Short mmCIF file of C-alpha atoms in Angstrom, two decimals:
data_model
loop_
_atom_site.label_atom_id
_atom_site.label_comp_id
_atom_site.label_asym_id
_atom_site.label_seq_id
_atom_site.Cartn_x
_atom_site.Cartn_y
_atom_site.Cartn_z
CA MET A 965 48.10 49.67 -220.19
CA ALA A 966 45.33 47.20 -220.94
CA SER A 967 42.46 48.27 -223.07
CA PRO A 968 38.94 48.89 -221.50
CA ARG A 969 37.55 45.93 -223.45
CA LEU A 970 40.12 43.59 -221.95
CA LEU A 971 39.43 44.86 -218.38
CA ALA A 972 35.70 44.34 -218.75
CA ARG A 973 36.32 40.86 -219.98
CA TYR A 974 38.58 40.16 -216.98
CA HIS A 975 35.93 41.26 -214.45
CA ARG A 976 33.29 39.07 -216.02
CA ARG A 977 35.37 35.94 -215.57
CA ARG A 978 33.95 33.35 -213.09
CA TYR A 979 35.68 30.34 -211.58
CA PRO A 980 33.81 27.04 -211.22
CA PRO A 981 32.56 26.36 -207.64
CA SER A 982 34.56 23.95 -205.50
CA THR A 983 33.50 20.30 -205.57
CA ALA A 984 35.02 19.57 -202.18
CA VAL A 985 32.64 18.10 -199.58
CA SER A 986 32.60 19.66 -196.11
CA ALA A 987 34.89 17.84 -193.73
CA CYS A 988 32.40 18.16 -190.86
CA CYS A 989 29.66 16.37 -192.73
CA PRO A 990 30.94 13.80 -195.25
CA PHE A 991 27.38 13.04 -196.36
CA ALA A 992 26.37 16.63 -197.12
CA PRO A 993 24.93 17.08 -200.63
CA PRO A 994 27.37 18.59 -203.19
CA ARG A 995 26.96 22.14 -204.40
CA PRO A 996 25.38 22.48 -207.85
CA LEU A 997 27.84 22.38 -210.74
CA PRO A 998 27.54 24.19 -214.05
CA LEU A 999 26.17 22.08 -216.83
CA ARG A 1000 29.40 21.24 -218.57
CA ASP A 1001 31.23 18.11 -219.51
CA CYS A 1002 33.10 16.75 -216.53
CA SER A 1003 35.99 15.51 -218.57
CA SER A 1004 36.58 18.88 -220.13
CA ALA A 1005 36.51 20.60 -216.71
CA GLY A 1006 39.01 18.22 -215.21
CA MET A 1007 36.52 16.76 -212.67
CA SER A 1008 35.32 13.22 -211.98
CA PRO A 1009 31.84 12.01 -210.84
CA PRO A 1010 31.29 11.10 -207.13
CA LYS A 1011 32.94 7.86 -206.12
CA PRO A 1012 30.68 4.78 -205.71
CA SER A 1013 31.77 4.43 -202.06
CA THR A 1014 30.50 7.94 -201.33
CA LEU A 1015 27.11 7.17 -202.87
CA ILE A 1016 26.87 3.94 -200.86
CA ARG A 1017 27.63 5.78 -197.61
CA ARG A 1018 24.93 8.36 -198.36
CA ALA A 1019 22.36 5.67 -199.14
CA ALA A 1020 23.23 3.77 -195.96
CA CYS A 1021 22.84 6.92 -193.89
CA LEU A 1022 19.38 7.67 -195.33
CA PHE A 1023 18.26 4.05 -194.86
CA THR A 1024 19.39 4.04 -191.20
CA LEU A 1025 17.55 7.27 -190.44
CA LEU A 1026 14.36 5.98 -192.06
CA THR A 1027 14.55 2.64 -190.17
CA LEU A 1028 15.03 4.33 -186.80
CA SER A 1029 12.07 6.63 -187.44
CA LEU A 1030 9.76 3.73 -188.28
CA LEU A 1031 10.96 1.74 -185.24
CA MET A 1032 10.21 4.66 -182.89
CA LEU A 1033 6.72 5.03 -184.38
CA TYR A 1034 5.99 1.29 -184.06
CA THR A 1035 7.16 1.21 -180.42
CA ALA A 1036 4.96 4.16 -179.52
CA THR A 1037 1.94 2.60 -181.22
CA ASP A 1038 2.43 -0.81 -179.55
CA SER A 1039 2.77 0.69 -176.07
CA ILE A 1040 -0.31 2.84 -176.46
CA ARG A 1041 -2.38 -0.07 -177.78
CA PHE A 1042 -1.93 -1.76 -174.40
CA LEU A 1043 -3.54 1.22 -172.67
CA ASP A 1044 -6.88 0.12 -174.14
CA LEU A 1045 -7.63 3.57 -175.47
CA PRO A 1046 -10.74 4.08 -177.58
CA SER A 1047 -9.93 4.23 -181.28
CA ALA A 1048 -10.82 7.93 -181.37
CA SER A 1049 -8.07 8.64 -178.82
CA LEU A 1050 -5.37 6.47 -180.40
CA SER A 1051 -3.99 9.07 -182.80
CA SER A 1052 -3.88 11.67 -180.03
CA ALA A 1053 -2.06 9.29 -177.71
CA ILE A 1054 0.60 8.59 -180.35
CA LEU A 1055 1.13 12.30 -180.79
CA VAL A 1056 1.52 12.69 -177.03
CA ARG A 1057 4.19 9.96 -177.00
CA ILE A 1058 6.17 11.45 -179.89
CA PHE A 1059 5.48 15.14 -179.23
CA PRO A 1060 5.01 15.75 -175.48
CA SER A 1061 3.93 19.35 -176.10
CA TYR A 1062 0.77 17.98 -177.72
CA LEU A 1063 -0.44 16.91 -174.27
CA ASN A 1064 -1.64 20.43 -173.45
CA ASN A 1065 -4.04 20.35 -176.38
CA SER A 1066 -5.28 16.75 -175.99
CA PRO A 1067 -7.94 15.22 -173.71
CA SER A 1068 -6.66 12.60 -171.25
CA PRO A 1069 -7.44 8.89 -171.90
CA ASN A 1070 -10.64 7.63 -170.30
CA PRO A 1071 -10.40 3.95 -169.28
CA MET A 1072 -13.93 3.99 -167.87
CA GLN A 1073 -15.32 5.02 -171.25
CA HIS A 1074 -13.41 2.17 -172.86
CA LEU A 1075 -14.77 -0.25 -170.26
CA LYS A 1076 -18.29 0.86 -171.18
CA GLU A 1077 -17.56 0.14 -174.83
CA VAL A 1078 -16.14 -3.32 -174.12
CA LEU A 1079 -19.06 -4.27 -171.86
CA GLY A 1080 -21.57 -2.87 -174.34
CA ASN A 1081 -20.09 -4.93 -177.18
CA ALA A 1082 -20.14 -8.13 -175.10
CA SER A 1083 -23.49 -7.64 -173.39
CA MET A 1084 -26.52 -9.86 -173.82
CA GLY A 1085 -29.81 -8.15 -174.54
CA ASN A 1086 -30.56 -7.86 -170.82
CA ASN A 1087 -27.28 -6.09 -169.96
CA THR A 1088 -25.58 -9.26 -168.72
CA VAL A 1089 -21.93 -10.14 -169.28
CA ILE A 1090 -19.60 -12.98 -168.31
CA LEU A 1091 -16.30 -11.86 -166.77
CA THR A 1092 -13.02 -13.55 -165.97
CA THR A 1093 -9.58 -12.28 -164.99
CA LEU A 1094 -6.29 -13.37 -166.53
CA ASN A 1095 -2.62 -12.81 -165.78
CA ASP A 1096 0.46 -13.91 -167.67
CA ALA A 1097 0.95 -17.04 -165.54
CA TRP A 1098 -2.34 -18.48 -166.83
CA ALA A 1099 -2.21 -16.93 -170.32
CA SER A 1100 0.61 -18.79 -172.06
CA THR A 1101 -0.14 -21.16 -174.93
CA ASN A 1102 -1.58 -24.53 -173.82
CA SER A 1103 -2.20 -23.13 -170.36
CA VAL A 1104 -5.32 -22.55 -168.28
CA VAL A 1105 -6.98 -19.98 -170.55
CA ASP A 1106 -6.87 -22.34 -173.55
CA LEU A 1107 -8.60 -25.09 -171.57
CA PHE A 1108 -11.13 -22.56 -170.28
CA LEU A 1109 -12.08 -21.39 -173.78
CA LYS A 1110 -12.10 -24.97 -175.10
CA SER A 1111 -14.66 -25.99 -172.47
CA PHE A 1112 -17.15 -23.51 -173.95
CA MET A 1113 -16.68 -25.11 -177.36
CA LEU A 1114 -17.04 -28.67 -176.01
CA GLY A 1115 -19.92 -27.90 -173.68
CA ASP A 1116 -23.60 -28.61 -174.29
CA GLY A 1117 -25.08 -25.34 -175.60
CA THR A 1118 -22.28 -23.14 -174.27
CA HIS A 1119 -20.48 -22.00 -177.43
CA TRP A 1120 -22.70 -18.92 -177.87
CA LEU A 1121 -21.72 -17.69 -174.41
CA LEU A 1122 -18.22 -16.86 -175.69
CA ASP A 1123 -19.77 -13.88 -177.50
CA HIS A 1124 -20.60 -12.42 -174.09
CA LEU A 1125 -17.33 -13.21 -172.28
CA VAL A 1126 -14.97 -10.37 -171.36
CA ILE A 1127 -11.42 -11.27 -170.31
CA ILE A 1128 -9.98 -8.77 -167.84
CA ALA A 1129 -6.20 -8.78 -168.33
CA LEU A 1130 -4.10 -7.92 -165.28
CA ASP A 1131 -0.83 -7.35 -167.16
CA LYS A 1132 0.40 -6.51 -170.65
CA LYS A 1133 1.30 -10.07 -171.68
CA ALA A 1134 -2.12 -11.34 -170.65
CA TYR A 1135 -3.77 -8.54 -172.64
CA ASN A 1136 -1.75 -9.37 -175.76
CA ARG A 1137 -2.62 -13.05 -175.37
CA CYS A 1138 -6.29 -12.21 -174.93
CA GLN A 1139 -6.31 -10.23 -178.14
CA ALA A 1140 -4.83 -13.24 -179.94
CA VAL A 1141 -7.50 -15.71 -178.77
CA HIS A 1142 -10.63 -13.69 -177.93
CA LYS A 1143 -12.53 -10.62 -179.11
CA HIS A 1144 -13.58 -8.93 -175.84
CA CYS A 1145 -10.55 -7.86 -173.79
CA PHE A 1146 -10.01 -5.15 -171.21
CA SER A 1147 -6.73 -4.14 -169.56
CA LEU A 1148 -6.85 -3.62 -165.79
CA VAL A 1149 -3.35 -2.77 -164.63
CA THR A 1150 -2.45 -2.08 -161.01
CA GLY A 1151 0.68 0.02 -160.66
CA ASP A 1152 1.75 -1.11 -157.17
CA VAL A 1153 1.95 -4.85 -157.87
CA ASP A 1154 3.10 -7.13 -160.69
CA PHE A 1155 0.44 -9.72 -161.50
CA GLN A 1156 2.45 -11.44 -164.27
CA GLU A 1157 3.77 -14.27 -162.10
CA GLU A 1158 1.63 -17.01 -160.62
CA ALA A 1159 0.02 -15.63 -157.45
CA TYR A 1160 0.23 -18.43 -154.90
CA PHE A 1161 -2.63 -18.83 -152.47
CA MET A 1162 -2.63 -16.28 -149.61
CA THR A 1163 0.61 -14.56 -150.65
CA PRO A 1164 0.55 -10.72 -150.67
CA ASN A 1165 0.20 -10.64 -154.47
CA TYR A 1166 -2.69 -13.10 -154.29
CA LEU A 1167 -4.53 -10.95 -151.75
CA LYS A 1168 -4.00 -7.78 -153.77
CA MET A 1169 -5.27 -9.49 -156.90
CA MET A 1170 -8.40 -10.77 -155.14
CA TRP A 1171 -9.29 -7.39 -153.67
CA ARG A 1172 -8.57 -5.58 -156.92
CA ARG A 1173 -11.08 -7.92 -158.50
CA ILE A 1174 -13.80 -7.11 -155.94
CA ASP A 1175 -13.35 -3.37 -156.45
CA PHE A 1176 -13.50 -3.77 -160.22
CA LEU A 1177 -16.68 -5.85 -160.08
CA ARG A 1178 -18.30 -3.10 -158.03
CA SER A 1179 -17.57 -0.66 -160.86
CA VAL A 1180 -19.23 -3.05 -163.36
CA LEU A 1181 -22.38 -3.09 -161.21
CA GLU A 1182 -22.35 0.70 -161.04
CA LEU A 1183 -22.35 0.82 -164.84
CA GLY A 1184 -25.64 -1.10 -164.78
CA TYR A 1185 -24.44 -4.55 -165.86
CA ASP A 1186 -25.41 -7.88 -164.32
CA PHE A 1187 -22.52 -10.32 -164.48
CA VAL A 1188 -21.43 -13.88 -164.03
CA PHE A 1189 -17.90 -13.85 -162.69
CA THR A 1190 -15.94 -17.03 -163.31
CA ASP A 1191 -12.39 -18.00 -162.47
CA THR A 1192 -10.43 -19.11 -165.53
CA ASP A 1193 -9.83 -22.55 -164.01
CA ILE A 1194 -13.58 -23.34 -164.22
CA MET A 1195 -14.75 -25.53 -167.07
CA TRP A 1196 -18.15 -24.64 -168.57
CA PHE A 1197 -20.14 -27.70 -169.68
CA ARG A 1198 -23.74 -26.41 -169.71
CA ASP A 1199 -25.54 -23.07 -169.72
CA PRO A 1200 -25.63 -22.05 -166.04
CA PHE A 1201 -28.37 -19.44 -166.48
CA LEU A 1202 -30.96 -22.22 -166.47
CA GLN A 1203 -29.99 -23.08 -162.88
CA PHE A 1204 -29.84 -19.59 -161.38
CA PHE A 1205 -32.52 -18.38 -158.99
CA PRO A 1206 -34.64 -15.65 -160.61
CA ASP A 1207 -35.22 -13.64 -157.41
CA ALA A 1208 -31.72 -13.46 -155.89
CA ASP A 1209 -29.38 -10.46 -155.95
CA PHE A 1210 -26.20 -12.40 -155.27
CA GLN A 1211 -25.60 -16.09 -156.04
CA ILE A 1212 -22.34 -17.83 -155.26
CA ALA A 1213 -20.82 -21.29 -155.79
CA CYS A 1214 -19.68 -23.44 -152.87
CA ASP A 1215 -16.66 -25.43 -151.82
CA HIS A 1216 -19.12 -27.41 -149.67
CA PHE A 1217 -22.89 -27.25 -150.04
CA PHE A 1218 -25.09 -28.47 -147.19
CA GLY A 1219 -28.34 -28.88 -149.14
CA ASP A 1220 -30.16 -25.57 -148.52
CA PRO A 1221 -29.44 -22.62 -150.87
CA ASP A 1222 -30.53 -20.17 -148.14
CA ASP A 1223 -28.28 -21.62 -145.43
CA LEU A 1224 -25.60 -19.06 -144.55
CA ASN A 1225 -23.46 -21.88 -143.16
CA ASN A 1226 -22.73 -23.13 -146.68
CA MET A 1227 -19.02 -22.75 -147.51
CA PRO A 1228 -18.87 -20.36 -150.50
CA ASN A 1229 -16.27 -20.09 -153.23
CA GLY A 1230 -15.70 -16.59 -154.66
CA GLY A 1231 -14.51 -17.98 -157.99
CA PHE A 1232 -18.03 -18.20 -159.42
CA ASN A 1233 -20.97 -15.92 -158.77
CA TYR A 1234 -23.94 -14.34 -160.49
CA VAL A 1235 -24.80 -10.79 -159.42
CA LYS A 1236 -27.59 -8.46 -160.51
CA SER A 1237 -26.94 -4.75 -160.72
CA ASN A 1238 -29.07 -2.80 -158.25
CA ASN A 1239 -28.65 -0.56 -155.22
CA ARG A 1240 -28.49 -3.56 -152.89
CA SER A 1241 -25.67 -5.35 -154.73
CA ILE A 1242 -23.66 -2.14 -155.20
CA ALA A 1243 -23.92 -1.33 -151.49
CA PHE A 1244 -22.89 -4.90 -150.66
CA TYR A 1245 -19.78 -4.80 -152.88
CA LYS A 1246 -18.72 -1.51 -151.31
CA PHE A 1247 -19.15 -3.06 -147.85
CA TRP A 1248 -17.31 -6.23 -148.93
CA TYR A 1249 -14.35 -4.28 -150.28
CA ALA A 1250 -14.18 -1.96 -147.26
CA SER A 1251 -14.15 -5.00 -144.97
CA HIS A 1252 -10.69 -6.03 -146.12
CA GLU A 1253 -9.39 -3.27 -143.86
CA THR A 1254 -11.43 -4.67 -140.97
CA TYR A 1255 -9.94 -8.13 -141.58
CA PRO A 1256 -6.39 -7.51 -142.87
CA GLY A 1257 -4.57 -10.54 -144.23
CA TYR A 1258 -7.78 -12.33 -145.28
CA HIS A 1259 -8.82 -12.92 -148.86
CA ASP A 1260 -12.22 -12.02 -150.27
CA GLN A 1261 -13.75 -15.44 -149.69
CA ASP A 1262 -12.82 -15.56 -146.01
CA VAL A 1263 -14.07 -12.02 -145.48
CA PHE A 1264 -17.36 -12.91 -147.17
CA ASN A 1265 -17.73 -15.79 -144.72
CA LYS A 1266 -17.46 -13.29 -141.89
CA ILE A 1267 -19.68 -10.50 -143.23
CA LYS A 1268 -22.49 -12.76 -144.53
CA PHE A 1269 -23.86 -12.78 -140.98
CA ASP A 1270 -23.51 -9.02 -140.56
CA PRO A 1271 -26.79 -7.13 -139.83
CA LEU A 1272 -25.96 -4.75 -142.68
CA ILE A 1273 -26.78 -7.52 -145.17
CA SER A 1274 -30.34 -7.64 -143.84
CA ASP A 1275 -30.50 -3.86 -143.57
CA ILE A 1276 -29.75 -3.33 -147.25
CA GLY A 1277 -32.11 -6.19 -148.20
CA LEU A 1278 -29.57 -8.22 -150.17
CA LYS A 1279 -30.92 -11.65 -151.11
CA ILE A 1280 -28.16 -14.30 -151.16
CA LYS A 1281 -28.40 -17.79 -152.66
CA PHE A 1282 -25.80 -20.56 -152.51
CA LEU A 1283 -25.42 -22.72 -155.61
CA ASP A 1284 -25.68 -26.52 -155.39
CA THR A 1285 -22.46 -28.41 -156.13
CA ALA A 1286 -24.56 -30.92 -158.09
CA TYR A 1287 -24.69 -28.24 -160.82
CA PHE A 1288 -21.69 -26.08 -159.89
CA GLY A 1289 -19.09 -28.55 -158.69
CA GLY A 1290 -15.38 -28.47 -158.03
CA LEU A 1291 -12.50 -30.58 -156.87
CA CYS A 1292 -13.38 -29.75 -153.26
CA GLU A 1293 -16.79 -31.37 -153.79
CA PRO A 1294 -17.22 -32.78 -157.32
CA SER A 1295 -20.66 -32.96 -158.88
CA LYS A 1296 -21.63 -36.61 -158.98
CA ASP A 1297 -23.91 -36.67 -162.03
CA LEU A 1298 -22.54 -35.55 -165.40
CA ASN A 1299 -26.13 -35.28 -166.62
CA LEU A 1300 -26.58 -32.26 -164.32
CA VAL A 1301 -23.22 -30.53 -164.11
CA CYS A 1302 -22.94 -26.99 -165.51
CA THR A 1303 -19.46 -26.02 -164.32
CA MET A 1304 -16.49 -27.70 -162.64
CA HIS A 1305 -13.87 -25.75 -160.74
CA ALA A 1306 -10.25 -26.76 -160.16
CA ASN A 1307 -10.45 -25.50 -156.58
CA CYS A 1308 -8.71 -27.16 -153.62
CA CYS A 1309 -5.67 -27.36 -155.91
CA TYR A 1310 -2.16 -26.02 -155.43
CA GLY A 1311 0.38 -25.49 -158.20
CA MET A 1312 0.05 -24.83 -161.93
CA ASP A 1313 1.18 -28.27 -163.07
CA SER A 1314 -1.31 -30.06 -160.84
CA LYS A 1315 -4.12 -27.78 -161.95
CA LEU A 1316 -3.37 -28.23 -165.66
CA HIS A 1317 -3.18 -32.00 -165.27
CA ASP A 1318 -6.57 -32.32 -163.58
CA LEU A 1319 -8.28 -29.83 -165.89
CA LYS A 1320 -7.18 -31.88 -168.91
CA ILE A 1321 -8.51 -35.05 -167.28
CA MET A 1322 -11.77 -33.22 -166.61
CA LEU A 1323 -12.16 -32.33 -170.29
CA GLN A 1324 -11.35 -35.90 -171.31
CA ASP A 1325 -14.03 -37.23 -168.95
CA TRP A 1326 -16.56 -34.81 -170.43
CA ARG A 1327 -15.70 -35.93 -173.98
CA ALA A 1328 -16.13 -39.54 -172.94
CA PHE A 1329 -19.52 -38.75 -171.45
CA THR A 1330 -20.80 -36.82 -174.48
CA SER A 1331 -19.75 -39.69 -176.78
CA LEU A 1332 -22.05 -42.14 -174.98
CA PRO A 1333 -25.42 -43.12 -176.47
CA PRO A 1334 -28.40 -41.53 -174.65
CA ASP A 1335 -29.38 -44.64 -172.72
CA LEU A 1336 -25.91 -45.03 -171.22
CA LYS A 1337 -25.76 -41.33 -170.33
CA ASN A 1338 -28.91 -41.71 -168.28
CA GLU A 1339 -27.40 -44.65 -166.40
CA SER A 1340 -24.43 -42.49 -165.34
CA VAL A 1341 -21.90 -45.19 -166.16
CA ILE A 1342 -19.05 -42.70 -166.20
CA SER A 1343 -17.92 -40.30 -163.49
CA TRP A 1344 -15.07 -37.88 -162.86
CA ARG A 1345 -11.55 -39.25 -162.49
CA VAL A 1346 -10.56 -36.09 -160.66
CA PRO A 1347 -9.17 -35.01 -158.30
CA GLN A 1348 -5.85 -36.67 -159.07
CA ASN A 1349 -2.77 -34.46 -158.82
CA CYS A 1350 -4.84 -31.72 -157.22
CA SER A 1351 -6.13 -33.98 -154.50
CA LEU A 1352 -5.17 -33.64 -150.89
CA HIS A 1353 -5.37 -36.98 -149.08
CA SER A 1354 -8.45 -35.92 -147.15
CA LEU A 1355 -10.22 -34.89 -150.33
CA ARG A 1356 -9.82 -38.15 -152.23
CA HIS A 1357 -13.05 -39.92 -153.05
CA PHE A 1358 -12.17 -43.58 -152.69
CA ASP A 1359 -15.79 -44.61 -153.30
CA SER A 1360 -15.93 -42.98 -156.76
CA PRO A 1361 -16.21 -45.71 -159.40
CA SER A 1362 -13.65 -45.79 -162.15
CA PRO A 1363 -14.94 -44.91 -165.61
CA GLU A 1364 -16.03 -47.91 -167.62
CA ILE A 1365 -14.87 -46.37 -170.84
CA ASN A 1366 -11.22 -46.12 -171.74
CA VAL A 1367 -10.47 -42.45 -172.32
CA GLU A 1368 -7.37 -41.59 -174.28
CA ARG A 1369 -4.94 -39.42 -172.34
CA GLU A 1370 -3.83 -37.36 -175.30
CA GLU A 1371 -5.82 -34.17 -175.75
CA GLU A 1372 -7.71 -33.96 -179.04
CA ASN A 1373 -7.35 -30.90 -181.20
#
């Protein structure tokens, strides 16, 4: 029989823990080993291949986590949330249960911030809309912004321009080239592609614009709305009427700014915020149901004679094409022109071609000495590709200065 001392010694004996890794999880961490020399215990250190697999697993998990966080942040940035709401929105995206404890995003509050940052001292802003079709590099928006830089006393107006993006790509492009951007996304229609004249998408885009401009007036801001295919060559505020509520450019101007028979163009207008203009924009927008299938400009031509306009006391002025011209009726004197519109033009390629020619003509004019400018020895070479046969001006003299066709940087 064994002695008590030997039995006690037997019961105190401990075997080293197993070094085997669980078969269900080959990357599970090993159990702790006693601090003893591996060689004396008959064990070997983990194989290099095992360590590599563990490191690869950890790296993959970390990469996927960062990618998910970046995707959530990029998507939420497009929502135009105020900076104070950004962290909450990210939490909502990653942890849906956070929604119950978080206030909902407020696009109207963000619009107030954007307008406030862009506003002139008298609560006036310049607005334009942009979709992906016009937002690509070397497209319409680049020529639009360049005209402000080439114009006579127009560069400062860029500080007060807000670009209203109608899709995500346009918003991203705006942020790359301009400092005042607002995202206005309509869920029932895709505005990324070029909206051809009078197609359903075109009509929806035009009426969405009218409804949005009404909301700007309700926030107390006067605005100049300008299409992006309008080149700005001089400060237009010097030519606006001081006592009008609503001023609009014309495809064809008949000489009297009060004549309701003038043919307006909704791509450029100056509107003051007051009860009269707000009531008018509500009436204008509601009238698209009275005249289905018509765009905003055609509906305006119908309602401008409506007795309601007189009842609300809205004062309308039509802008002279000598100052606010376009391809339908170009301004004849470059000493007077403030803006030029690529209207009466169909197709992106044609529009881009004539807009570039327009900028080249302006550069040629501004390079003239003062005495030659006053003699008006140079005139527009447009319309060219944009021109319909009936709109060509055969009596327009050719420019006497050779203008290079390549666009300067």
